[in-house]
mmCIF file of C-alpha atoms and ligand atoms in Angstrom:
data_model
loop_
_atom_site.group_PDB
_atom_site.id
_atom_site.type_symbol
_atom_site.label_atom_id
_atom_site.label_comp_id
_atom_site.label_asym_id
_atom_site.label_seq_id
_atom_site.Cartn_x
_atom_site.Cartn_y
_atom_site.Cartn_z
ATOM 1 C CA MET A 412 -25.228 14.268 21.304
ATOM 2 C CA LYS A 413 -24.004 12.463 18.216
ATOM 3 C CA SER A 414 -24.576 8.746 18.244
ATOM 4 C CA ALA A 415 -21.512 6.570 18.512
ATOM 5 C CA PRO A 416 -19.916 5.568 15.193
ATOM 6 C CA THR A 417 -20.074 2.049 13.846
ATOM 7 C CA LEU A 418 -16.701 0.389 13.631
ATOM 8 C CA ALA A 419 -15.827 -2.338 11.140
ATOM 9 C CA ILE A 420 -12.772 -4.514 11.563
ATOM 10 C CA VAL A 421 -11.550 -6.128 8.343
ATOM 11 C CA ILE A 422 -9.339 -9.208 8.603
ATOM 12 C CA PRO A 423 -7.857 -10.854 5.491
ATOM 13 C CA CYS A 424 -7.227 -14.567 5.995
ATOM 14 C CA TYR A 425 -5.259 -16.986 3.899
ATOM 15 C CA ASN A 426 -5.015 -20.501 5.316
ATOM 16 C CA GLU A 427 -5.414 -19.175 8.837
ATOM 17 C CA GLU A 428 -7.382 -22.037 10.436
ATOM 18 C CA GLU A 429 -4.841 -22.254 13.251
ATOM 19 C CA VAL A 430 -5.270 -18.686 14.378
ATOM 20 C CA LEU A 431 -8.867 -17.859 13.520
ATOM 21 C CA PRO A 432 -10.716 -19.044 16.636
ATOM 22 C CA GLU A 433 -8.336 -17.179 18.909
ATOM 23 C CA THR A 434 -8.334 -14.132 16.652
ATOM 24 C CA ARG A 435 -12.100 -14.031 16.660
ATOM 25 C CA ARG A 436 -12.162 -14.371 20.444
ATOM 26 C CA ARG A 437 -9.741 -11.547 20.959
ATOM 27 C CA VAL A 438 -11.233 -9.179 18.426
ATOM 28 C CA SER A 439 -14.788 -9.797 19.629
ATOM 29 C CA GLY A 440 -13.615 -9.149 23.155
ATOM 30 C CA LEU A 441 -12.038 -5.894 22.084
ATOM 31 C CA LEU A 442 -15.178 -4.787 20.244
ATOM 32 C CA ASP A 443 -17.379 -5.608 23.242
ATOM 33 C CA GLY A 444 -15.078 -3.571 25.430
ATOM 34 C CA LEU A 445 -15.250 -0.572 23.118
ATOM 35 C CA VAL A 446 -19.012 -0.839 22.799
ATOM 36 C CA ALA A 447 -19.266 -0.966 26.603
ATOM 37 C CA THR A 448 -17.364 2.319 26.894
ATOM 38 C CA GLY A 449 -19.862 3.878 24.510
ATOM 39 C CA LYS A 450 -17.170 4.928 22.017
ATOM 40 C CA ILE A 451 -18.583 2.780 19.232
ATOM 41 C CA SER A 452 -22.050 1.604 18.405
ATOM 42 C CA GLY A 453 -23.372 -1.858 19.173
ATOM 43 C CA ASP A 454 -23.665 -2.459 15.402
ATOM 44 C CA SER A 455 -19.910 -2.608 15.071
ATOM 45 C CA ALA A 456 -18.747 -5.792 13.367
ATOM 46 C CA ILE A 457 -15.914 -7.985 12.230
ATOM 47 C CA TYR A 458 -15.461 -8.864 8.559
ATOM 48 C CA PHE A 459 -13.305 -11.860 7.733
ATOM 49 C CA VAL A 460 -12.142 -12.076 4.139
ATOM 50 C CA ASP A 461 -11.158 -15.524 3.018
ATOM 51 C CA ASP A 462 -8.538 -15.067 0.329
ATOM 52 C CA GLY A 463 -9.100 -18.407 -1.384
ATOM 53 C CA SER A 464 -7.794 -20.517 1.490
ATOM 54 C CA ARG A 465 -7.388 -24.253 1.002
ATOM 55 C CA ASP A 466 -7.787 -25.188 4.646
ATOM 56 C CA ARG A 467 -10.790 -24.837 6.982
ATOM 57 C CA THR A 468 -10.697 -21.058 7.079
ATOM 58 C CA TRP A 469 -14.031 -20.552 5.306
ATOM 59 C CA PRO A 470 -16.051 -23.172 7.250
ATOM 60 C CA LEU A 471 -14.740 -21.512 10.410
ATOM 61 C CA ILE A 472 -15.858 -18.086 9.218
ATOM 62 C CA GLU A 473 -19.275 -19.465 8.350
ATOM 63 C CA GLN A 474 -19.516 -20.948 11.781
ATOM 64 C CA PHE A 475 -18.593 -17.651 13.454
ATOM 65 C CA ALA A 476 -21.139 -15.802 11.369
ATOM 66 C CA SER A 477 -23.908 -18.227 12.339
ATOM 67 C CA GLU A 478 -23.037 -17.893 16.007
ATOM 68 C CA ASP A 479 -22.670 -14.152 16.108
ATOM 69 C CA ARG A 480 -24.490 -11.470 14.140
ATOM 70 C CA HIS A 481 -21.497 -9.217 14.591
ATOM 71 C CA VAL A 482 -19.370 -11.396 12.349
ATOM 72 C CA SER A 483 -19.587 -11.385 8.535
ATOM 73 C CA GLY A 484 -17.539 -13.246 6.001
ATOM 74 C CA ILE A 485 -16.501 -12.625 2.412
ATOM 75 C CA LYS A 486 -15.041 -15.445 0.390
ATOM 76 C CA LEU A 487 -12.909 -14.641 -2.637
ATOM 77 C CA SER A 488 -13.163 -17.160 -5.457
ATOM 78 C CA ARG A 489 -9.446 -17.808 -5.356
ATOM 79 C CA ASN A 490 -6.250 -16.492 -3.812
ATOM 80 C CA ARG A 491 -5.738 -12.920 -4.974
ATOM 81 C CA GLY A 492 -3.177 -11.808 -2.441
ATOM 82 C CA HIS A 493 -3.251 -9.805 0.737
ATOM 83 C CA GLN A 494 -3.764 -6.391 -0.862
ATOM 84 C CA ASN A 495 -6.748 -7.449 -2.932
ATOM 85 C CA ALA A 496 -8.285 -9.324 -0.031
ATOM 86 C CA LEU A 497 -7.950 -6.195 2.050
ATOM 87 C CA LEU A 498 -9.616 -4.134 -0.617
ATOM 88 C CA ALA A 499 -12.510 -6.590 -0.865
ATOM 89 C CA GLY A 500 -13.006 -6.234 2.859
ATOM 90 C CA LEU A 501 -12.727 -2.427 2.913
ATOM 91 C CA PHE A 502 -15.215 -2.078 0.087
ATOM 92 C CA SER A 503 -17.752 -4.515 1.487
ATOM 93 C CA ALA A 504 -17.655 -3.536 5.123
ATOM 94 C CA GLU A 505 -20.307 -1.245 6.506
ATOM 95 C CA GLY A 506 -19.373 1.271 9.106
ATOM 96 C CA ASP A 507 -18.292 4.836 9.767
ATOM 97 C CA ALA A 508 -14.733 3.812 10.437
ATOM 98 C CA ILE A 509 -12.941 0.706 9.153
ATOM 99 C CA VAL A 510 -9.862 -0.839 10.693
ATOM 100 C CA SER A 511 -7.815 -3.409 8.797
ATOM 101 C CA VAL A 512 -5.637 -5.819 10.704
ATOM 102 C CA ASP A 513 -3.874 -9.116 9.922
ATOM 103 C CA ALA A 514 -5.401 -12.396 11.033
ATOM 104 C CA ASP A 515 -2.369 -13.408 13.037
ATOM 105 C CA LEU A 516 -2.757 -10.395 15.384
ATOM 106 C CA GLN A 517 0.944 -9.655 15.190
ATOM 107 C CA ASP A 518 -0.194 -6.087 15.336
ATOM 108 C CA ASP A 519 -1.431 -5.338 18.845
ATOM 109 C CA ILE A 520 -5.156 -4.840 18.546
ATOM 110 C CA GLY A 521 -4.987 -2.902 21.806
ATOM 111 C CA ALA A 522 -4.093 0.097 19.615
ATOM 112 C CA ILE A 523 -7.562 0.061 18.034
ATOM 113 C CA GLY A 524 -8.980 1.884 21.051
ATOM 114 C CA GLU A 525 -6.540 4.729 20.483
ATOM 115 C CA MET A 526 -7.279 4.744 16.761
ATOM 116 C CA VAL A 527 -10.973 5.147 17.567
ATOM 117 C CA ASP A 528 -10.183 8.003 19.978
ATOM 118 C CA ARG A 529 -8.318 9.809 17.227
ATOM 119 C CA PHE A 530 -11.172 9.173 14.823
ATOM 120 C CA LEU A 531 -13.629 10.602 17.316
ATOM 121 C CA ALA A 532 -11.401 13.650 17.478
ATOM 122 C CA GLY A 533 -11.820 14.122 13.728
ATOM 123 C CA VAL A 534 -8.829 12.268 12.293
ATOM 124 C CA GLU A 535 -9.782 10.329 9.179
ATOM 125 C CA ILE A 536 -6.794 8.070 8.653
ATOM 126 C CA VAL A 537 -4.896 6.613 11.580
ATOM 127 C CA TYR A 538 -1.772 4.632 10.730
ATOM 128 C CA GLY A 539 -0.566 1.899 13.041
ATOM 129 C CA VAL A 540 3.215 2.152 13.151
ATOM 130 C CA ARG A 541 5.337 -0.416 14.945
ATOM 131 C CA ARG A 542 7.739 0.834 17.540
ATOM 132 C CA THR A 543 10.492 -1.688 16.901
ATOM 133 C CA ARG A 544 11.134 -4.623 14.663
ATOM 134 C CA ASP A 545 12.600 -6.784 17.436
ATOM 135 C CA THR A 546 10.272 -9.641 16.697
ATOM 136 C CA ASP A 547 11.074 -9.833 13.007
ATOM 137 C CA SER A 548 13.887 -12.013 11.785
ATOM 138 C CA PRO A 549 17.134 -10.112 10.933
ATOM 139 C CA PHE A 550 16.478 -11.008 7.316
ATOM 140 C CA LYS A 551 12.990 -9.500 7.257
ATOM 141 C CA ARG A 552 14.215 -6.468 9.146
ATOM 142 C CA THR A 553 17.049 -5.734 6.730
ATOM 143 C CA THR A 554 15.006 -6.349 3.601
ATOM 144 C CA ALA A 555 12.200 -4.175 4.949
ATOM 145 C CA GLU A 556 14.616 -1.376 5.820
ATOM 146 C CA LEU A 557 16.205 -1.579 2.360
ATOM 147 C CA PHE A 558 12.805 -1.548 0.763
ATOM 148 C CA TYR A 559 11.604 1.566 2.562
ATOM 149 C CA ARG A 560 14.830 3.365 1.663
ATOM 150 C CA LEU A 561 14.583 2.383 -1.968
ATOM 151 C CA ILE A 562 10.978 3.344 -2.279
ATOM 152 C CA GLY A 563 11.667 6.630 -0.478
ATOM 153 C CA ALA A 564 14.552 7.401 -2.847
ATOM 154 C CA LEU A 565 12.330 6.623 -5.822
ATOM 155 C CA GLY A 566 9.842 9.196 -4.661
ATOM 156 C CA ALA A 567 6.869 7.176 -3.445
ATOM 157 C CA ASP A 568 5.305 8.552 -0.310
ATOM 158 C CA SER A 569 4.946 5.895 2.330
ATOM 159 C CA ILE A 570 4.816 5.709 6.084
ATOM 160 C CA ARG A 571 7.809 3.883 7.542
ATOM 161 C CA ASN A 572 7.188 0.767 9.565
ATOM 162 C CA HIS A 573 3.505 0.880 8.803
ATOM 163 C CA ALA A 574 2.018 -2.259 7.320
ATOM 164 C CA ASP A 575 -1.675 -2.440 6.526
ATOM 165 C CA TYR A 576 -2.835 -1.880 10.079
ATOM 166 C CA ARG A 577 -4.859 1.316 9.972
ATOM 167 C CA LEU A 578 -8.175 3.018 10.542
ATOM 168 C CA MET A 579 -9.936 4.808 7.695
ATOM 169 C CA SER A 580 -13.064 6.910 7.821
ATOM 170 C CA ARG A 581 -15.981 6.033 5.587
ATOM 171 C CA ARG A 582 -15.147 9.084 3.523
ATOM 172 C CA ALA A 583 -11.535 7.999 3.034
ATOM 173 C CA VAL A 584 -12.668 4.533 1.932
ATOM 174 C CA GLU A 585 -15.198 6.011 -0.519
ATOM 175 C CA ASN A 586 -12.424 8.091 -2.038
ATOM 176 C CA LEU A 587 -10.130 5.072 -2.206
ATOM 177 C CA LYS A 588 -12.672 3.500 -4.556
ATOM 178 C CA GLN A 589 -11.672 6.017 -7.176
ATOM 179 C CA TYR A 590 -8.210 4.451 -7.413
ATOM 180 C CA ARG A 591 -8.932 1.769 -9.928
ATOM 181 C CA GLU A 592 -5.448 0.442 -10.441
ATOM 182 C CA VAL A 593 -4.943 -3.268 -10.612
ATOM 183 C CA ASN A 594 -1.366 -3.299 -9.314
ATOM 184 C CA LEU A 595 -2.302 -2.483 -5.832
ATOM 185 C CA TYR A 596 -0.005 -1.096 -3.179
ATOM 186 C CA LEU A 597 -2.377 0.295 -0.567
ATOM 187 C CA ARG A 598 0.346 1.652 1.650
ATOM 188 C CA GLY A 599 1.279 4.018 -1.127
ATOM 189 C CA ILE A 600 -2.229 4.992 -2.170
ATOM 190 C CA VAL A 601 -3.708 5.774 1.226
ATOM 191 C CA PRO A 602 -1.309 8.669 1.884
ATOM 192 C CA LEU A 603 -2.247 10.075 -1.544
ATOM 193 C CA LEU A 604 -5.789 10.524 -0.280
ATOM 194 C CA GLY A 605 -4.694 13.285 2.024
ATOM 195 C CA PHE A 606 -7.202 14.066 4.793
ATOM 196 C CA ARG A 607 -6.228 14.538 8.375
ATOM 197 C CA SER A 608 -4.079 11.650 9.395
ATOM 198 C CA GLU A 609 -2.119 10.633 12.467
ATOM 199 C CA ILE A 610 0.078 7.832 13.673
ATOM 200 C CA VAL A 611 -0.476 5.469 16.590
ATOM 201 C CA HIS A 612 2.479 3.395 17.815
ATOM 202 C CA TYR A 613 2.226 -0.217 18.890
ATOM 203 C CA ASP A 614 4.466 -3.187 19.580
ATOM 204 C CA ARG A 615 4.541 -5.986 17.056
ATOM 205 C CA SER A 616 4.633 -9.457 18.462
ATOM 206 C CA LEU A 617 5.261 -12.856 16.971
ATOM 207 C CA ARG A 618 2.619 -14.714 15.066
ATOM 208 C CA PHE A 619 0.874 -16.717 17.800
ATOM 209 C CA ALA A 620 0.205 -19.703 15.559
ATOM 210 C CA GLY A 621 0.672 -20.823 11.983
ATOM 211 C CA GLU A 622 3.412 -19.567 9.732
ATOM 212 C CA SER A 623 3.914 -16.489 7.587
ATOM 213 C CA LYS A 624 1.828 -16.387 4.413
ATOM 214 C CA TYR A 625 4.288 -13.897 2.974
ATOM 215 C CA PRO A 626 7.162 -15.869 1.543
ATOM 216 C CA LEU A 627 10.049 -14.028 -0.058
ATOM 217 C CA ARG A 628 8.384 -14.441 -3.445
ATOM 218 C CA LYS A 629 5.313 -12.503 -2.358
ATOM 219 C CA MET A 630 7.422 -9.880 -0.627
ATOM 220 C CA ILE A 631 9.407 -9.247 -3.811
ATOM 221 C CA ALA A 632 6.203 -9.082 -5.821
ATOM 222 C CA LEU A 633 4.799 -6.487 -3.416
ATOM 223 C CA ALA A 634 7.992 -4.451 -3.573
ATOM 224 C CA LEU A 635 7.986 -4.528 -7.369
ATOM 225 C CA ASP A 636 4.335 -3.460 -7.419
ATOM 226 C CA ALA A 637 5.122 -0.653 -5.041
ATOM 227 C CA ILE A 638 7.973 0.631 -7.149
ATOM 228 C CA THR A 639 6.431 0.229 -10.551
ATOM 229 C CA SER A 640 3.120 1.731 -9.579
ATOM 230 C CA PHE A 641 4.546 4.731 -7.804
ATOM 231 C CA SER A 642 7.722 5.677 -9.559
ATOM 232 C CA LEU A 643 8.788 6.581 -13.061
ATOM 233 C CA VAL A 644 12.359 6.905 -11.889
ATOM 234 C CA PRO A 645 13.461 3.566 -13.374
ATOM 235 C CA LEU A 646 12.240 4.678 -16.800
ATOM 236 C CA ARG A 647 13.844 8.069 -16.479
ATOM 237 C CA LEU A 648 17.078 6.375 -15.529
ATOM 238 C CA ILE A 649 17.272 4.909 -19.035
ATOM 239 C CA THR A 650 17.160 8.368 -20.556
ATOM 240 C CA PHE A 651 19.996 9.484 -18.345
ATOM 241 C CA ILE A 652 22.086 6.425 -19.080
ATOM 242 C CA GLY A 653 21.596 7.018 -22.795
ATOM 243 C CA LEU A 654 22.582 10.653 -22.450
ATOM 244 C CA ALA A 655 25.649 9.753 -20.389
ATOM 245 C CA VAL A 656 26.835 7.241 -22.977
ATOM 246 C CA PHE A 657 26.241 9.765 -25.735
ATOM 247 C CA VAL A 658 28.115 12.581 -24.004
ATOM 248 C CA GLY A 659 30.930 10.185 -23.104
ATOM 249 C CA THR A 660 31.175 9.140 -26.728
ATOM 250 C CA MET A 661 31.413 12.752 -27.802
ATOM 251 C CA LEU A 662 34.357 13.341 -25.487
ATOM 252 C CA VAL A 663 36.128 10.150 -26.550
ATOM 253 C CA SER A 664 35.494 11.068 -30.205
ATOM 254 C CA VAL A 665 37.379 14.321 -29.839
ATOM 255 C CA TRP A 666 40.306 12.422 -28.382
ATOM 256 C CA ALA A 667 40.121 9.612 -30.962
ATOM 257 C CA LEU A 668 39.912 11.977 -33.902
ATOM 258 C CA TRP A 669 42.836 13.955 -32.550
ATOM 259 C CA ALA A 670 44.817 10.690 -32.186
ATOM 260 C CA ARG A 671 43.851 9.576 -35.671
ATOM 261 C CA PHE A 672 44.818 12.744 -37.477
ATOM 262 C CA PHE A 673 47.502 14.408 -35.373
ATOM 263 C CA SER A 674 49.357 11.856 -33.234
ATOM 264 C CA GLY A 675 50.215 9.458 -36.001
ATOM 265 C CA ASN A 676 50.160 6.315 -33.856
ATOM 266 C CA ALA A 677 46.454 5.374 -34.138
ATOM 267 C CA ILE A 678 45.536 1.730 -34.802
ATOM 268 C CA PRO A 679 44.047 1.598 -38.311
ATOM 269 C CA GLY A 680 40.265 1.057 -38.269
ATOM 270 C CA TRP A 681 39.809 1.593 -34.518
ATOM 271 C CA THR A 682 38.254 5.033 -34.785
ATOM 272 C CA SER A 683 35.877 4.223 -37.570
ATOM 273 C CA VAL A 684 34.709 0.984 -35.972
ATOM 274 C CA VAL A 685 34.568 1.760 -32.266
ATOM 275 C CA LEU A 686 33.195 5.292 -32.299
ATOM 276 C CA PRO A 687 30.006 4.546 -34.289
ATOM 277 C CA ILE A 688 29.261 1.606 -31.953
ATOM 278 C CA TYR A 689 29.227 3.846 -28.862
ATOM 279 C CA PHE A 690 27.628 6.691 -30.730
ATOM 280 C CA LEU A 691 24.714 4.584 -31.935
ATOM 281 C CA GLY A 692 24.508 2.723 -28.629
ATOM 282 C CA GLY A 693 24.129 6.017 -26.765
ATOM 283 C CA ILE A 694 21.493 7.267 -29.136
ATOM 284 C CA GLN A 695 19.563 4.008 -28.917
ATOM 285 C CA ILE A 696 19.506 3.914 -25.135
ATOM 286 C CA PHE A 697 18.495 7.559 -25.098
ATOM 287 C CA CYS A 698 15.643 6.848 -27.528
ATOM 288 C CA ILE A 699 14.427 3.944 -25.408
ATOM 289 C CA GLY A 700 14.404 6.381 -22.492
ATOM 290 C CA MET A 701 12.338 8.804 -24.510
ATOM 291 C CA LEU A 702 9.850 6.035 -25.284
ATOM 292 C CA GLY A 703 9.868 5.321 -21.590
ATOM 293 C CA GLU A 704 8.851 8.895 -20.830
ATOM 294 C CA TYR A 705 5.774 8.516 -23.012
ATOM 295 C CA LEU A 706 5.113 5.060 -21.671
ATOM 296 C CA GLY A 707 5.200 6.533 -18.184
ATOM 297 C CA LYS A 708 2.705 9.178 -19.157
ATOM 298 C CA THR A 709 0.421 6.566 -20.752
ATOM 299 C CA TYR A 710 0.710 4.423 -17.664
ATOM 300 C CA ALA A 711 -0.387 7.306 -15.476
ATOM 301 C CA GLU A 712 -3.338 8.003 -17.780
ATOM 302 C CA VAL A 713 -4.408 4.397 -17.865
ATOM 303 C CA LYS A 714 -4.421 4.188 -14.097
ATOM 304 C CA GLY A 715 -6.849 7.093 -14.144
ATOM 305 C CA ARG A 716 -6.147 8.121 -10.569
ATOM 306 C CA PRO A 717 -8.316 10.919 -9.325
ATOM 307 C CA ARG A 718 -6.493 14.175 -9.696
ATOM 308 C CA PHE A 719 -7.752 15.624 -6.434
ATOM 309 C CA VAL A 720 -9.853 14.757 -3.464
ATOM 310 C CA VAL A 721 -12.023 17.466 -1.977
ATOM 311 C CA GLU A 722 -11.845 17.582 1.759
ATOM 312 C CA ARG A 723 -14.546 20.182 2.351
ATOM 313 C CA THR A 724 -16.222 23.151 0.737
ATOM 314 C CA VAL A 725 -17.746 26.278 2.087
ATOM 315 C CA GLY A 726 -20.316 28.622 0.657
ATOM 316 C CA PHE A 727 -21.660 26.246 -1.999
ATOM 317 C CA ALA A 728 -25.342 25.488 -2.419
ATOM 318 C CA ARG A 729 -26.496 28.342 -0.212
ATOM 319 C CA ALA A 730 -29.741 28.200 -2.127
ATOM 320 C CA ALA A 731 -30.276 24.577 -1.211
ATOM 321 C CA PRO A 732 -30.120 24.220 2.537
ATOM 322 C CA ALA A 733 -31.106 20.597 2.247
ATOM 323 C CA MET A 734 -27.442 19.757 1.709
ATOM 324 C CA THR A 735 -26.537 20.972 5.130
ATOM 325 C CA ALA A 736 -23.294 22.624 5.996
ATOM 326 C CA ASP A 737 -23.206 19.963 8.624
ATOM 327 C CA ASP A 738 -21.975 17.403 6.075
ATOM 328 C CA ASP A 739 -18.596 17.882 7.589
ATOM 329 C CA ALA A 740 -19.686 16.757 10.975
ATOM 330 C CA THR A 741 -21.597 13.766 9.654
ATOM 331 C CA ILE A 742 -18.545 11.722 8.934
ATOM 332 C CA HIS A 743 -18.901 10.147 12.334
ATOM 333 C CA THR A 744 -22.469 9.112 11.897
ATOM 334 C CA ARG A 745 -24.149 6.975 9.349
ATOM 335 C CA ALA A 746 -25.570 8.997 6.483
HETATM 336 N N1 LIG I 92 -2.806 -12.956 3.443
HETATM 337 C C1 LIG I 92 -3.824 -12.986 2.486
HETATM 338 N N2 LIG I 92 -3.540 -13.452 1.251
HETATM 339 C C2 LIG I 92 -2.282 -13.901 0.915
HETATM 340 C C3 LIG I 92 -1.250 -13.821 1.884
HETATM 341 C C4 LIG I 92 -1.533 -13.345 3.143
HETATM 342 O O1 LIG I 92 -4.954 -12.583 2.736
HETATM 343 O O2 LIG I 92 -2.088 -14.319 -0.237
HETATM 344 C C5 LIG I 92 -3.148 -12.423 4.785
HETATM 345 C C6 LIG I 92 -2.787 -13.354 5.934
HETATM 346 O O3 LIG I 92 -3.820 -14.266 6.202
HETATM 347 C C7 LIG I 92 -2.602 -12.378 7.080
HETATM 348 C C8 LIG I 92 -2.040 -11.144 6.389
HETATM 349 O O4 LIG I 92 -2.356 -11.299 4.995
HETATM 350 O O5 LIG I 92 -3.810 -12.011 7.674
HETATM 351 C C9 LIG I 92 -0.542 -10.987 6.553
HETATM 352 O O6 LIG I 92 0.124 -12.190 6.252
HETATM 353 P P1 LIG I 92 1.274 -12.770 7.162
HETATM 354 O O7 LIG I 92 0.958 -12.563 8.594
HETATM 355 O O8 LIG I 92 1.518 -14.192 6.786
HETATM 356 O O9 LIG I 92 2.517 -11.889 6.739
HETATM 357 P P2 LIG I 92 3.770 -11.425 7.615
HETATM 358 O O10 LIG I 92 3.224 -10.942 8.919
HETATM 359 O O11 LIG I 92 4.572 -12.651 7.799
HETATM 360 O O12 LIG I 92 4.422 -10.372 6.814
HETATM 361 MG MG1 LIG I 93 1.892 -11.717 10.102
#
């Protein structure tokens, strides 16, 4: 029988001293429970990432780590934001499957058991999706809804009502490393990886202590990152606006020239002054749009995203049986 996979739980923390002891207690309890059922190995561990907190978050993490060999800590040199803290955790954690969850445990960690079950069944990315948004304020609910609609309309693939609560296989995380972009919107990148993925529903509760570390300012910044790193639609829009103005000018020109030469009641100077303004304006906006097209291409090149991710191969390296065809099955065990 295959040995049980090692699970890593990554928890980004920014000024979370109020919640940490309880969070650690609950997550450790959950891990112990899963280890007891034999689903995950006894090496499974929790990784706290301190995102440059100014309170006692780091001393607490150090204390946990000294008390328990199943707790590790990573301290970022300064606050780099939730997405970067998450990435630091994902890339440092050891394990066959990595779950990321917020420190405030608003996302029911009870769902981790089900995520692990799916993983054991061969699913490589399991998205936690909240059933309702009852516990969010009406403001957060509306802005979130608007945001998902907008981003959907702009063509970025994202899972609705999924925040960064998910399980990823080691292989998925290794492939994620190839996305080197600095403007990070993980919720958009993870679906790009492909691989077999499924959704697990859970109920989102209120933060049990402390206050939100996501003020409106950070939410807007995240939304802007999401849009500008996944969509060239705003740039393309400029081209269309330019074209529309240009075509409109053409139509008005026909009318204005007719009025000037055939109707006899044109205001002197109107045609020769107004038409060129619109004409040039249209051409200028259109040209900016054209520049935008190239800028968009450059942007995509600079990001250097991998152009494909191989899920599996068959028939390669027949001559070299050392690279076993079993590679596929080894995702659950440590290489
Ligand atoms: N967080 C972080 N860096 C930041 C802001 C937030 O690591 O700059 C962490 C925070 O500690 C928490 C998670 O991101 O674990 C989500 O933040 P929060 O719960 O405050 O957001 P909300 O649930 O209100 O959207
Ligand atoms: Mg929260």
